[in-house]
mmCIF file with all atom_site columns, C-alpha atoms in Angstrom:
data_model
loop_
_atom_site.group_PDB
_atom_site.id
_atom_site.type_symbol
_atom_site.label_atom_id
_atom_site.label_alt_id
_atom_site.label_comp_id
_atom_site.label_asym_id
_atom_site.label_entity_id
_atom_site.label_seq_id
_atom_site.pdbx_PDB_ins_code
_atom_site.Cartn_x
_atom_site.Cartn_y
_atom_site.Cartn_z
_atom_site.occupancy
_atom_site.B_iso_or_equiv
_atom_site.pdbx_formal_charge
_atom_site.auth_seq_id
_atom_site.auth_comp_id
_atom_site.auth_asym_id
_atom_site.auth_atom_id
_atom_site.pdbx_PDB_model_num
ATOM 1   C CA . MET A 1 1   ? 0.260  -0.423 -0.183  1.00 0.00 ? 118 MET A CA 1
ATOM 2   C CA . GLU A 1 2   ? 3.073  2.640  0.780   1.00 0.00 ? 119 GLU A CA 1
ATOM 3   C CA . MET A 1 3   ? 4.327  1.505  -2.154  1.00 0.00 ? 120 MET A CA 1
ATOM 4   C CA . ARG A 1 4   ? 0.803  3.200  -4.019  1.00 0.00 ? 121 ARG A CA 1
ATOM 5   C CA . ILE A 1 5   ? 0.573  5.951  -2.185  1.00 0.00 ? 122 ILE A CA 1
ATOM 6   C CA . ILE A 1 6   ? 3.922  6.934  -2.672  1.00 0.00 ? 123 ILE A CA 1
ATOM 7   C CA . THR A 1 7   ? 3.387  6.080  -6.629  1.00 0.00 ? 124 THR A CA 1
ATOM 8   C CA . LEU A 1 8   ? 0.123  8.169  -6.436  1.00 0.00 ? 125 LEU A CA 1
ATOM 9   C CA . ILE A 1 9   ? 1.790  11.031 -4.785  1.00 0.00 ? 126 ILE A CA 1
ATOM 10  C CA . PHE A 1 10  ? 4.272  11.216 -7.172  1.00 0.00 ? 127 PHE A CA 1
ATOM 11  C CA . PHE A 1 11  ? 2.163  11.657 -9.362  1.00 0.00 ? 128 PHE A CA 1
ATOM 12  C CA . SER A 1 12  ? 0.018  14.342 -8.627  1.00 0.00 ? 129 SER A CA 1
ATOM 13  C CA . LEU A 1 13  ? 3.341  16.297 -7.284  1.00 0.00 ? 130 LEU A CA 1
ATOM 14  C CA . MET A 1 14  ? 4.719  16.565 -10.912 1.00 0.00 ? 131 MET A CA 1
ATOM 15  C CA . MET A 1 15  ? 1.483  17.214 -13.203 1.00 0.00 ? 132 MET A CA 1
ATOM 16  C CA . ASN A 1 16  ? 1.374  20.607 -10.902 1.00 0.00 ? 133 ASN A CA 1
ATOM 17  C CA . SER A 1 17  ? 4.726  21.289 -11.258 1.00 0.00 ? 134 SER A CA 1
ATOM 18  C CA . CYS A 1 18  ? 4.327  20.988 -14.868 1.00 0.00 ? 135 CYS A CA 1
ATOM 19  C CA . ILE A 1 19  ? 0.537  22.468 -15.528 1.00 0.00 ? 136 ILE A CA 1
ATOM 20  C CA . SER A 1 20  ? 1.601  25.434 -12.877 1.00 0.00 ? 137 SER A CA 1
ATOM 21  C CA . LYS A 1 21  ? 1.337  28.908 -14.058 1.00 0.00 ? 138 LYS A CA 1
ATOM 22  C CA . LYS A 1 22  ? 3.238  30.452 -10.705 1.00 0.00 ? 139 LYS A CA 1
ATOM 23  C CA . GLU A 1 23  ? 5.806  33.140 -11.422 1.00 0.00 ? 140 GLU A CA 1
ATOM 24  C CA . VAL A 1 24  ? 9.319  31.415 -11.834 1.00 0.00 ? 141 VAL A CA 1
ATOM 25  C CA . SER A 1 25  ? 11.531 33.672 -10.140 1.00 0.00 ? 142 SER A CA 1
ATOM 26  C CA . ASN A 1 26  ? 14.866 34.857 -13.312 1.00 0.00 ? 143 ASN A CA 1
ATOM 27  C CA . ASP A 1 27  ? 18.051 34.981 -9.957  1.00 0.00 ? 144 ASP A CA 1
ATOM 28  C CA . ILE A 1 28  ? 19.399 31.431 -11.595 1.00 0.00 ? 145 ILE A CA 1
ATOM 29  C CA . GLU A 1 29  ? 18.289 30.379 -15.459 1.00 0.00 ? 146 GLU A CA 1
ATOM 30  C CA . LEU A 1 30  ? 18.122 27.238 -16.595 1.00 0.00 ? 147 LEU A CA 1
ATOM 31  C CA . LYS A 1 31  ? 18.752 27.292 -20.568 1.00 0.00 ? 148 LYS A CA 1
ATOM 32  C CA . ILE A 1 32  ? 18.582 23.734 -21.950 1.00 0.00 ? 149 ILE A CA 1
ATOM 33  C CA . GLN A 1 33  ? 21.825 23.695 -25.222 1.00 0.00 ? 150 GLN A CA 1
ATOM 34  C CA . ASN A 1 34  ? 19.936 21.336 -27.335 1.00 0.00 ? 151 ASN A CA 1
ATOM 35  C CA . GLU A 1 35  ? 17.207 22.480 -30.583 1.00 0.00 ? 152 GLU A CA 1
ATOM 36  C CA . ILE A 1 36  ? 16.328 19.474 -30.699 1.00 0.00 ? 153 ILE A CA 1
ATOM 37  C CA . VAL A 1 37  ? 16.544 16.490 -28.794 1.00 0.00 ? 154 VAL A CA 1
ATOM 38  C CA . ARG A 1 38  ? 16.298 12.949 -28.775 1.00 0.00 ? 155 ARG A CA 1
ATOM 39  C CA . ASN A 1 39  ? 14.874 10.318 -26.917 1.00 0.00 ? 156 ASN A CA 1
ATOM 40  C CA . ASN A 1 40  ? 17.405 8.243  -25.076 1.00 0.00 ? 157 ASN A CA 1
ATOM 41  C CA . GLY A 1 41  ? 19.701 10.732 -25.351 1.00 0.00 ? 158 GLY A CA 1
ATOM 42  C CA . MET A 1 42  ? 20.621 13.468 -23.403 1.00 0.00 ? 159 MET A CA 1
ATOM 43  C CA . LEU A 1 43  ? 20.282 17.748 -23.127 1.00 0.00 ? 160 LEU A CA 1
ATOM 44  C CA . THR A 1 44  ? 22.869 19.853 -22.131 1.00 0.00 ? 161 THR A CA 1
ATOM 45  C CA . MET A 1 45  ? 21.808 22.702 -19.659 1.00 0.00 ? 162 MET A CA 1
ATOM 46  C CA . LEU A 1 46  ? 22.763 25.823 -18.582 1.00 0.00 ? 163 LEU A CA 1
ATOM 47  C CA . ILE A 1 47  ? 22.336 26.830 -14.906 1.00 0.00 ? 164 ILE A CA 1
ATOM 48  C CA . ILE A 1 48  ? 22.954 30.650 -14.679 1.00 0.00 ? 165 ILE A CA 1
ATOM 49  C CA . ASN A 1 49  ? 23.353 32.558 -11.433 1.00 0.00 ? 166 ASN A CA 1
ATOM 50  C CA . ASN A 1 50  ? 22.956 36.694 -11.783 1.00 0.00 ? 167 ASN A CA 1
ATOM 51  C CA . THR A 1 51  ? 22.469 36.717 -8.424  1.00 0.00 ? 168 THR A CA 1
ATOM 52  C CA . GLN A 1 52  ? 25.601 38.054 -6.520  1.00 0.00 ? 169 GLN A CA 1
ATOM 53  C CA . CYS A 1 53  ? 24.575 34.965 -3.719  1.00 0.00 ? 170 CYS A CA 1
ATOM 54  C CA . ASN A 1 54  ? 26.927 31.654 -3.426  1.00 0.00 ? 171 ASN A CA 1
ATOM 55  C CA . TYR A 1 55  ? 23.981 29.070 -3.733  1.00 0.00 ? 172 TYR A CA 1
ATOM 56  C CA . TYR A 1 56  ? 23.191 25.174 -4.298  1.00 0.00 ? 173 TYR A CA 1
ATOM 57  C CA . LEU A 1 57  ? 20.158 23.656 -5.842  1.00 0.00 ? 174 LEU A CA 1
ATOM 58  C CA . PRO A 1 58  ? 20.117 20.193 -3.927  1.00 0.00 ? 175 PRO A CA 1
ATOM 59  C CA . ILE A 1 59  ? 19.747 17.731 -7.455  1.00 0.00 ? 176 ILE A CA 1
ATOM 60  C CA . LEU A 1 60  ? 20.276 14.996 -7.327  1.00 0.00 ? 177 LEU A CA 1
ATOM 61  C CA . ASN A 1 61  ? 21.527 13.420 -11.104 1.00 0.00 ? 178 ASN A CA 1
ATOM 62  C CA . SER A 1 62  ? 22.876 10.391 -10.710 1.00 0.00 ? 179 SER A CA 1
ATOM 63  C CA . PRO A 1 63  ? 21.838 6.599  -12.728 1.00 0.00 ? 180 PRO A CA 1
ATOM 64  C CA . GLU A 1 64  ? 20.065 5.764  -10.100 1.00 0.00 ? 181 GLU A CA 1
ATOM 65  C CA . SER A 1 65  ? 18.101 9.356  -9.219  1.00 0.00 ? 182 SER A CA 1
ATOM 66  C CA . GLU A 1 66  ? 17.060 8.575  -12.727 1.00 0.00 ? 183 GLU A CA 1
ATOM 67  C CA . LYS A 1 67  ? 14.395 5.363  -10.993 1.00 0.00 ? 184 LYS A CA 1
ATOM 68  C CA . TRP A 1 68  ? 14.415 6.246  -7.310  1.00 0.00 ? 185 TRP A CA 1
ATOM 69  C CA . LYS A 1 69  ? 12.106 10.181 -8.568  1.00 0.00 ? 186 LYS A CA 1
ATOM 70  C CA . PHE A 1 70  ? 8.976  7.752  -9.914  1.00 0.00 ? 187 PHE A CA 1
ATOM 71  C CA . MET A 1 71  ? 9.246  5.709  -6.170  1.00 0.00 ? 188 MET A CA 1
ATOM 72  C CA . LEU A 1 72  ? 10.650 8.361  -2.994  1.00 0.00 ? 189 LEU A CA 1
ATOM 73  C CA . SER A 1 73  ? 8.138  10.419 -0.937  1.00 0.00 ? 190 SER A CA 1
ATOM 74  C CA . ALA A 1 74  ? 6.798  13.558 -1.976  1.00 0.00 ? 191 ALA A CA 1
ATOM 75  C CA . LYS A 1 75  ? 8.217  16.032 -0.170  1.00 0.00 ? 192 LYS A CA 1
ATOM 76  C CA . GLU A 1 76  ? 11.828 13.469 -0.844  1.00 0.00 ? 193 GLU A CA 1
ATOM 77  C CA . ASN A 1 77  ? 11.001 14.557 -4.628  1.00 0.00 ? 194 ASN A CA 1
ATOM 78  C CA . SER A 1 78  ? 10.272 18.151 -4.867  1.00 0.00 ? 195 SER A CA 1
ATOM 79  C CA . PHE A 1 79  ? 13.145 19.295 -2.672  1.00 0.00 ? 196 PHE A CA 1
ATOM 80  C CA . PHE A 1 80  ? 15.958 16.284 -4.751  1.00 0.00 ? 197 PHE A CA 1
ATOM 81  C CA . PHE A 1 81  ? 15.518 16.486 -8.304  1.00 0.00 ? 198 PHE A CA 1
ATOM 82  C CA . LEU A 1 82  ? 13.866 17.961 -11.498 1.00 0.00 ? 199 LEU A CA 1
ATOM 83  C CA . TYR A 1 83  ? 11.174 18.016 -12.714 1.00 0.00 ? 200 TYR A CA 1
ATOM 84  C CA . MET A 1 84  ? 11.144 16.889 -17.124 1.00 0.00 ? 201 MET A CA 1
ATOM 85  C CA . CYS A 1 85  ? 8.080  18.389 -18.439 1.00 0.00 ? 202 CYS A CA 1
ATOM 86  C CA . THR A 1 86  ? 6.291  16.773 -21.154 1.00 0.00 ? 203 THR A CA 1
ATOM 87  C CA . TYR A 1 87  ? 4.024  19.112 -24.259 1.00 0.00 ? 204 TYR A CA 1
ATOM 88  C CA . ASN A 1 88  ? 2.092  17.679 -27.119 1.00 0.00 ? 205 ASN A CA 1
ATOM 89  C CA . ALA A 1 89  ? 1.950  20.746 -30.520 1.00 0.00 ? 206 ALA A CA 1
ATOM 90  C CA . GLU A 1 90  ? -0.461 23.235 -28.909 1.00 0.00 ? 207 GLU A CA 1
ATOM 91  C CA . GLU A 1 91  ? 1.823  23.440 -25.713 1.00 0.00 ? 208 GLU A CA 1
ATOM 92  C CA . ALA A 1 92  ? -0.937 20.853 -23.837 1.00 0.00 ? 209 ALA A CA 1
ATOM 93  C CA . PRO A 1 93  ? 1.435  19.594 -20.489 1.00 0.00 ? 210 PRO A CA 1
ATOM 94  C CA . ILE A 1 94  ? 1.351  14.926 -21.178 1.00 0.00 ? 211 ILE A CA 1
ATOM 95  C CA . ASN A 1 95  ? 1.095  13.001 -18.407 1.00 0.00 ? 212 ASN A CA 1
ATOM 96  C CA . TRP A 1 96  ? 3.016  10.805 -16.212 1.00 0.00 ? 213 TRP A CA 1
ATOM 97  C CA . TYR A 1 97  ? 1.892  6.336  -16.958 1.00 0.00 ? 214 TYR A CA 1
ATOM 98  C CA . THR A 1 98  ? 1.932  3.678  -15.622 1.00 0.00 ? 215 THR A CA 1
ATOM 99  C CA . PRO A 1 99  ? 0.131  -0.027 -15.957 1.00 0.00 ? 216 PRO A CA 1
ATOM 100 C CA . ASN A 1 100 ? 2.138  -1.749 -13.536 1.00 0.00 ? 217 ASN A CA 1
ATOM 101 C CA . CYS A 1 101 ? 3.784  0.191  -10.648 1.00 0.00 ? 218 CYS A CA 1
ATOM 102 C CA . PHE A 1 102 ? 1.257  0.388  -8.500  1.00 0.00 ? 219 PHE A CA 1
ATOM 103 C CA . ASN A 1 103 ? 0.265  -3.454 -7.516  1.00 0.00 ? 220 ASN A CA 1
ATOM 104 C CA . GLU A 1 104 ? 2.205  -4.184 -4.925  1.00 0.00 ? 221 GLU A CA 1
ATOM 105 C CA . HIS A 1 105 ? 2.153  -8.133 -5.083  1.00 0.00 ? 222 HIS A CA 1
ATOM 106 C CA . LEU A 1 106 ? 4.364  -7.611 -8.384  1.00 0.00 ? 223 LEU A CA 1
ATOM 107 C CA . LEU A 1 107 ? 6.921  -5.835 -6.616  1.00 0.00 ? 224 LEU A CA 1
ATOM 108 C CA . ASP A 1 108 ? 10.680 -7.046 -6.843  1.00 0.00 ? 225 ASP A CA 1
ATOM 109 C CA . GLU A 1 109 ? 14.380 -7.552 -5.738  1.00 0.00 ? 226 GLU A CA 1
ATOM 110 C CA . GLU A 1 110 ? 14.813 -4.372 -7.761  1.00 0.00 ? 227 GLU A CA 1
ATOM 111 C CA . SER A 1 111 ? 13.558 -1.883 -6.570  1.00 0.00 ? 228 SER A CA 1
ATOM 112 C CA . ASN A 1 112 ? 13.544 -3.456 -2.910  1.00 0.00 ? 229 ASN A CA 1
ATOM 113 C CA . LYS A 1 113 ? 17.628 -2.977 -3.774  1.00 0.00 ? 230 LYS A CA 1
ATOM 114 C CA . LEU A 1 114 ? 17.260 0.842  -5.399  1.00 0.00 ? 231 LEU A CA 1
ATOM 115 C CA . ASN A 1 115 ? 14.301 1.411  -1.007  1.00 0.00 ? 232 ASN A CA 1
ATOM 116 C CA . ALA A 1 116 ? 17.751 0.012  0.200   1.00 0.00 ? 233 ALA A CA 1
ATOM 117 C CA . LEU A 1 117 ? 20.348 2.133  -1.877  1.00 0.00 ? 234 LEU A CA 1
ATOM 118 C CA . TRP A 1 118 ? 18.253 5.522  -1.491  1.00 0.00 ? 235 TRP A CA 1
ATOM 119 C CA . GLU A 1 119 ? 17.881 4.933  2.742   1.00 0.00 ? 236 GLU A CA 1
ATOM 120 C CA . GLN A 1 120 ? 21.798 4.462  2.998   1.00 0.00 ? 237 GLN A CA 1
ATOM 121 C CA . LYS A 1 121 ? 22.327 7.260  -0.288  1.00 0.00 ? 238 LYS A CA 1
ATOM 122 C CA . LYS A 1 122 ? 19.867 9.738  1.710   1.00 0.00 ? 239 LYS A CA 1
ATOM 123 C CA . LYS A 1 123 ? 22.088 9.521  5.128   1.00 0.00 ? 240 LYS A CA 1
ATOM 124 C CA . ASN A 1 124 ? 24.649 9.872  3.099   1.00 0.00 ? 241 ASN A CA 1
ATOM 125 C CA . ILE A 1 125 ? 24.489 13.466 1.582   1.00 0.00 ? 242 ILE A CA 1
ATOM 126 C CA . GLY A 1 126 ? 27.150 15.952 1.136   1.00 0.00 ? 243 GLY A CA 1
ATOM 127 C CA . ILE A 1 127 ? 28.276 19.091 -0.681  1.00 0.00 ? 244 ILE A CA 1
ATOM 128 C CA . THR A 1 128 ? 29.706 16.798 -3.539  1.00 0.00 ? 245 THR A CA 1
ATOM 129 C CA . ASP A 1 129 ? 26.174 15.317 -4.226  1.00 0.00 ? 246 ASP A CA 1
ATOM 130 C CA . LEU A 1 130 ? 25.345 18.995 -4.744  1.00 0.00 ? 247 LEU A CA 1
ATOM 131 C CA . ILE A 1 131 ? 24.878 21.883 -7.434  1.00 0.00 ? 248 ILE A CA 1
ATOM 132 C CA . LEU A 1 132 ? 26.934 24.459 -6.174  1.00 0.00 ? 249 LEU A CA 1
ATOM 133 C CA . ILE A 1 133 ? 26.470 27.696 -8.597  1.00 0.00 ? 250 ILE A CA 1
ATOM 134 C CA . PRO A 1 134 ? 29.098 31.119 -7.021  1.00 0.00 ? 251 PRO A CA 1
ATOM 135 C CA . ALA A 1 135 ? 27.933 34.388 -7.383  1.00 0.00 ? 252 ALA A CA 1
ATOM 136 C CA . GLY A 1 136 ? 27.425 35.468 -10.934 1.00 0.00 ? 253 GLY A CA 1
ATOM 137 C CA . GLU A 1 137 ? 28.905 32.146 -12.206 1.00 0.00 ? 254 GLU A CA 1
ATOM 138 C CA . THR A 1 138 ? 27.137 29.055 -15.190 1.00 0.00 ? 255 THR A CA 1
ATOM 139 C CA . ILE A 1 139 ? 27.426 26.008 -14.983 1.00 0.00 ? 256 ILE A CA 1
ATOM 140 C CA . THR A 1 140 ? 26.769 22.531 -17.372 1.00 0.00 ? 257 THR A CA 1
ATOM 141 C CA . ILE A 1 141 ? 24.927 19.380 -16.603 1.00 0.00 ? 258 ILE A CA 1
ATOM 142 C CA . GLU A 1 142 ? 24.096 16.893 -18.114 1.00 0.00 ? 259 GLU A CA 1
ATOM 143 C CA . ILE A 1 143 ? 20.152 15.160 -18.009 1.00 0.00 ? 260 ILE A CA 1
ATOM 144 C CA . PRO A 1 144 ? 19.661 12.295 -20.094 1.00 0.00 ? 261 PRO A CA 1
ATOM 145 C CA . VAL A 1 145 ? 16.081 12.000 -22.056 1.00 0.00 ? 262 VAL A CA 1
ATOM 146 C CA . LYS A 1 146 ? 13.139 9.332  -21.485 1.00 0.00 ? 263 LYS A CA 1
ATOM 147 C CA . LEU A 1 147 ? 9.980  8.835  -22.353 1.00 0.00 ? 264 LEU A CA 1
ATOM 148 C CA . HIS A 1 148 ? 10.218 4.964  -20.772 1.00 0.00 ? 265 HIS A CA 1
ATOM 149 C CA . LEU A 1 149 ? 11.212 3.937  -17.608 1.00 0.00 ? 266 LEU A CA 1
ATOM 150 C CA . ASP A 1 150 ? 12.032 0.696  -16.633 1.00 0.00 ? 267 ASP A CA 1
ATOM 151 C CA . ILE A 1 151 ? 12.143 0.420  -12.857 1.00 0.00 ? 268 ILE A CA 1
ATOM 152 C CA . SER A 1 152 ? 11.923 -2.984 -12.479 1.00 0.00 ? 269 SER A CA 1
ATOM 153 C CA . LYS A 1 153 ? 11.430 -6.249 -14.196 1.00 0.00 ? 270 LYS A CA 1
ATOM 154 C CA . TYR A 1 154 ? 7.278  -5.390 -13.085 1.00 0.00 ? 271 TYR A CA 1
ATOM 155 C CA . CYS A 1 155 ? 7.015  -1.886 -13.079 1.00 0.00 ? 272 CYS A CA 1
ATOM 156 C CA . PHE A 1 156 ? 7.647  1.040  -16.066 1.00 0.00 ? 273 PHE A CA 1
ATOM 157 C CA . TRP A 1 157 ? 6.991  4.631  -16.298 1.00 0.00 ? 274 TRP A CA 1
ATOM 158 C CA . GLU A 1 158 ? 6.318  6.416  -19.507 1.00 0.00 ? 275 GLU A CA 1
ATOM 159 C CA . ILE A 1 159 ? 4.654  9.674  -20.979 1.00 0.00 ? 276 ILE A CA 1
ATOM 160 C CA . GLU A 1 160 ? 1.557  8.443  -22.073 1.00 0.00 ? 277 GLU A CA 1
ATOM 161 C CA . ASN A 1 161 ? 0.704  7.848  -25.686 1.00 0.00 ? 278 ASN A CA 1
ATOM 162 C CA . TYR A 1 162 ? 3.731  10.081 -26.799 1.00 0.00 ? 279 TYR A CA 1
ATOM 163 C CA . LYS A 1 163 ? 4.628  7.504  -29.666 1.00 0.00 ? 280 LYS A CA 1
ATOM 164 C CA . GLU A 1 164 ? 1.404  9.354  -31.744 1.00 0.00 ? 281 GLU A CA 1
ATOM 165 C CA . GLU A 1 165 ? 2.208  13.004 -31.460 1.00 0.00 ? 282 GLU A CA 1
ATOM 166 C CA . ASP A 1 166 ? 3.212  14.170 -33.667 1.00 0.00 ? 283 ASP A CA 1
ATOM 167 C CA . LYS A 1 167 ? 5.720  16.555 -32.368 1.00 0.00 ? 284 LYS A CA 1
ATOM 168 C CA . LEU A 1 168 ? 6.011  16.461 -28.950 1.00 0.00 ? 285 LEU A CA 1
ATOM 169 C CA . LEU A 1 169 ? 8.507  19.217 -26.961 1.00 0.00 ? 286 LEU A CA 1
ATOM 170 C CA . ILE A 1 170 ? 9.994  19.753 -23.309 1.00 0.00 ? 287 ILE A CA 1
ATOM 171 C CA . SER A 1 171 ? 12.171 21.566 -20.525 1.00 0.00 ? 288 SER A CA 1
ATOM 172 C CA . PHE A 1 172 ? 12.565 20.484 -17.033 1.00 0.00 ? 289 PHE A CA 1
ATOM 173 C CA . ARG A 1 173 ? 11.285 22.908 -13.996 1.00 0.00 ? 290 ARG A CA 1
ATOM 174 C CA . TYR A 1 174 ? 12.808 22.876 -9.875  1.00 0.00 ? 291 TYR A CA 1
ATOM 175 C CA . PRO A 1 175 ? 9.887  23.460 -7.342  1.00 0.00 ? 292 PRO A CA 1
ATOM 176 C CA . ASP A 1 176 ? 10.914 25.542 -5.002  1.00 0.00 ? 293 ASP A CA 1
ATOM 177 C CA . LYS A 1 177 ? 11.887 24.990 -1.134  1.00 0.00 ? 294 LYS A CA 1
ATOM 178 C CA . SER A 1 178 ? 10.876 25.657 2.304   1.00 0.00 ? 295 SER A CA 1
ATOM 179 C CA . LEU A 1 179 ? 13.997 26.961 4.302   1.00 0.00 ? 296 LEU A CA 1
ATOM 180 C CA . HIS A 1 180 ? 12.460 25.420 6.955   1.00 0.00 ? 297 HIS A CA 1
ATOM 181 C CA . THR A 1 181 ? 12.910 22.080 5.956   1.00 0.00 ? 298 THR A CA 1
ATOM 182 C CA . ILE A 1 182 ? 16.434 22.125 5.051   1.00 0.00 ? 299 ILE A CA 1
ATOM 183 C CA . SER A 1 183 ? 16.974 19.432 7.787   1.00 0.00 ? 300 SER A CA 1
ATOM 184 C CA . ASP A 1 184 ? 14.688 17.083 6.825   1.00 0.00 ? 301 ASP A CA 1
ATOM 185 C CA . PHE A 1 185 ? 16.662 15.975 4.165   1.00 0.00 ? 302 PHE A CA 1
ATOM 186 C CA . ILE A 1 186 ? 21.357 18.147 4.503   1.00 0.00 ? 303 ILE A CA 1
ATOM 187 C CA . THR A 1 187 ? 22.321 16.657 7.731   1.00 0.00 ? 304 THR A CA 1
ATOM 188 C CA . LEU A 1 188 ? 23.400 18.855 9.619   1.00 0.00 ? 305 LEU A CA 1
ATOM 189 C CA . ASN A 1 189 ? 27.141 18.664 8.962   1.00 0.00 ? 306 ASN A CA 1
ATOM 190 C CA . THR A 1 190 ? 26.294 19.501 5.365   1.00 0.00 ? 307 THR A CA 1
ATOM 191 C CA . ILE A 1 191 ? 24.524 22.431 6.067   1.00 0.00 ? 308 ILE A CA 1
ATOM 192 C CA . LYS A 1 192 ? 26.961 24.341 8.435   1.00 0.00 ? 309 LYS A CA 1
ATOM 193 C CA . ALA A 1 193 ? 29.450 23.461 5.453   1.00 0.00 ? 310 ALA A CA 1
ATOM 194 C CA . LEU A 1 194 ? 27.366 25.541 3.640   1.00 0.00 ? 311 LEU A CA 1
ATOM 195 C CA . LYS A 1 195 ? 27.080 27.852 5.307   1.00 0.00 ? 312 LYS A CA 1
ATOM 196 C CA . GLN A 1 196 ? 30.589 27.713 6.173   1.00 0.00 ? 313 GLN A CA 1
ATOM 197 C CA . LYS A 1 197 ? 32.027 28.683 1.995   1.00 0.00 ? 314 LYS A CA 1
ATOM 198 C CA . GLY A 1 198 ? 29.147 30.864 2.446   1.00 0.00 ? 315 GLY A CA 1
ATOM 199 C CA . TYR A 1 199 ? 26.540 29.112 0.121   1.00 0.00 ? 316 TYR A CA 1
ATOM 200 C CA . ARG A 1 200 ? 22.635 28.793 0.935   1.00 0.00 ? 317 ARG A CA 1
ATOM 201 C CA . LEU A 1 201 ? 19.464 27.063 -0.979  1.00 0.00 ? 318 LEU A CA 1
ATOM 202 C CA . TYR A 1 202 ? 17.817 28.429 -3.752  1.00 0.00 ? 319 TYR A CA 1
ATOM 203 C CA . ASP A 1 203 ? 14.918 28.502 -2.642  1.00 0.00 ? 320 ASP A CA 1
ATOM 204 C CA . LYS A 1 204 ? 12.362 29.813 -5.883  1.00 0.00 ? 321 LYS A CA 1
ATOM 205 C CA . SER A 1 205 ? 11.055 28.168 -8.390  1.00 0.00 ? 322 SER A CA 1
ATOM 206 C CA . MET A 1 206 ? 11.727 28.006 -11.866 1.00 0.00 ? 323 MET A CA 1
ATOM 207 C CA . GLU A 1 207 ? 11.462 26.138 -15.503 1.00 0.00 ? 324 GLU A CA 1
ATOM 208 C CA . SER A 1 208 ? 14.084 26.589 -18.683 1.00 0.00 ? 325 SER A CA 1
ATOM 209 C CA . ASN A 1 209 ? 13.324 27.014 -21.753 1.00 0.00 ? 326 ASN A CA 1
ATOM 210 C CA . LYS A 1 210 ? 10.829 24.038 -24.135 1.00 0.00 ? 327 LYS A CA 1
ATOM 211 C CA . VAL A 1 211 ? 13.181 22.483 -27.338 1.00 0.00 ? 328 VAL A CA 1
ATOM 212 C CA . ILE A 1 212 ? 11.746 19.943 -29.010 1.00 0.00 ? 329 ILE A CA 1
ATOM 213 C CA . LEU A 1 213 ? 11.750 16.516 -28.670 1.00 0.00 ? 330 LEU A CA 1
ATOM 214 C CA . ILE A 1 214 ? 12.437 13.817 -31.148 1.00 0.00 ? 331 ILE A CA 1
ATOM 215 C CA . LYS A 1 215 ? 11.249 10.020 -30.204 1.00 0.00 ? 332 LYS A CA 1
#
């Protein structure tokens, strides 16, 4: 039951983030450099700090994190990940969809292993796991793009009916954060080390430009 609830909450959180119309900040900008992105490929994104402050972004970007974002609690997901938002030719958001990840009895050894890895990882998230962006600087990150993702042998997610769409667009969204809940996700030692280096959490939402996605 717990896995099904978490998955449902993630689905709702993802969609609400992608259709949100609330104002986003330009203090830090996300800019996809590719004019066209291919499914199962990589895109290059610039993160541009337009301020005089040093910020850190709690974005996990590893092979495991691709799957983790579909498995974690809504609060963890909102804190640690960028959301890939997909749109049709009319720029209407398209849902993520799964036919089987709601079935608890189908959870297998691979899913349990991923959960165990996360439980271990979240206790040891350090500065090197975060994105540090000094005042006035720009950094580059590479992000995998997938319209279909196998979580385990019995569970996958994909963009709903994406094969039937004539044209697809994608963007990435960074959800806003609560400054009062940092210690719920990052250890006090890491928070202290970030302060000593002069970095603060960037807590405002932001969204990248949209680019064409080829299936």
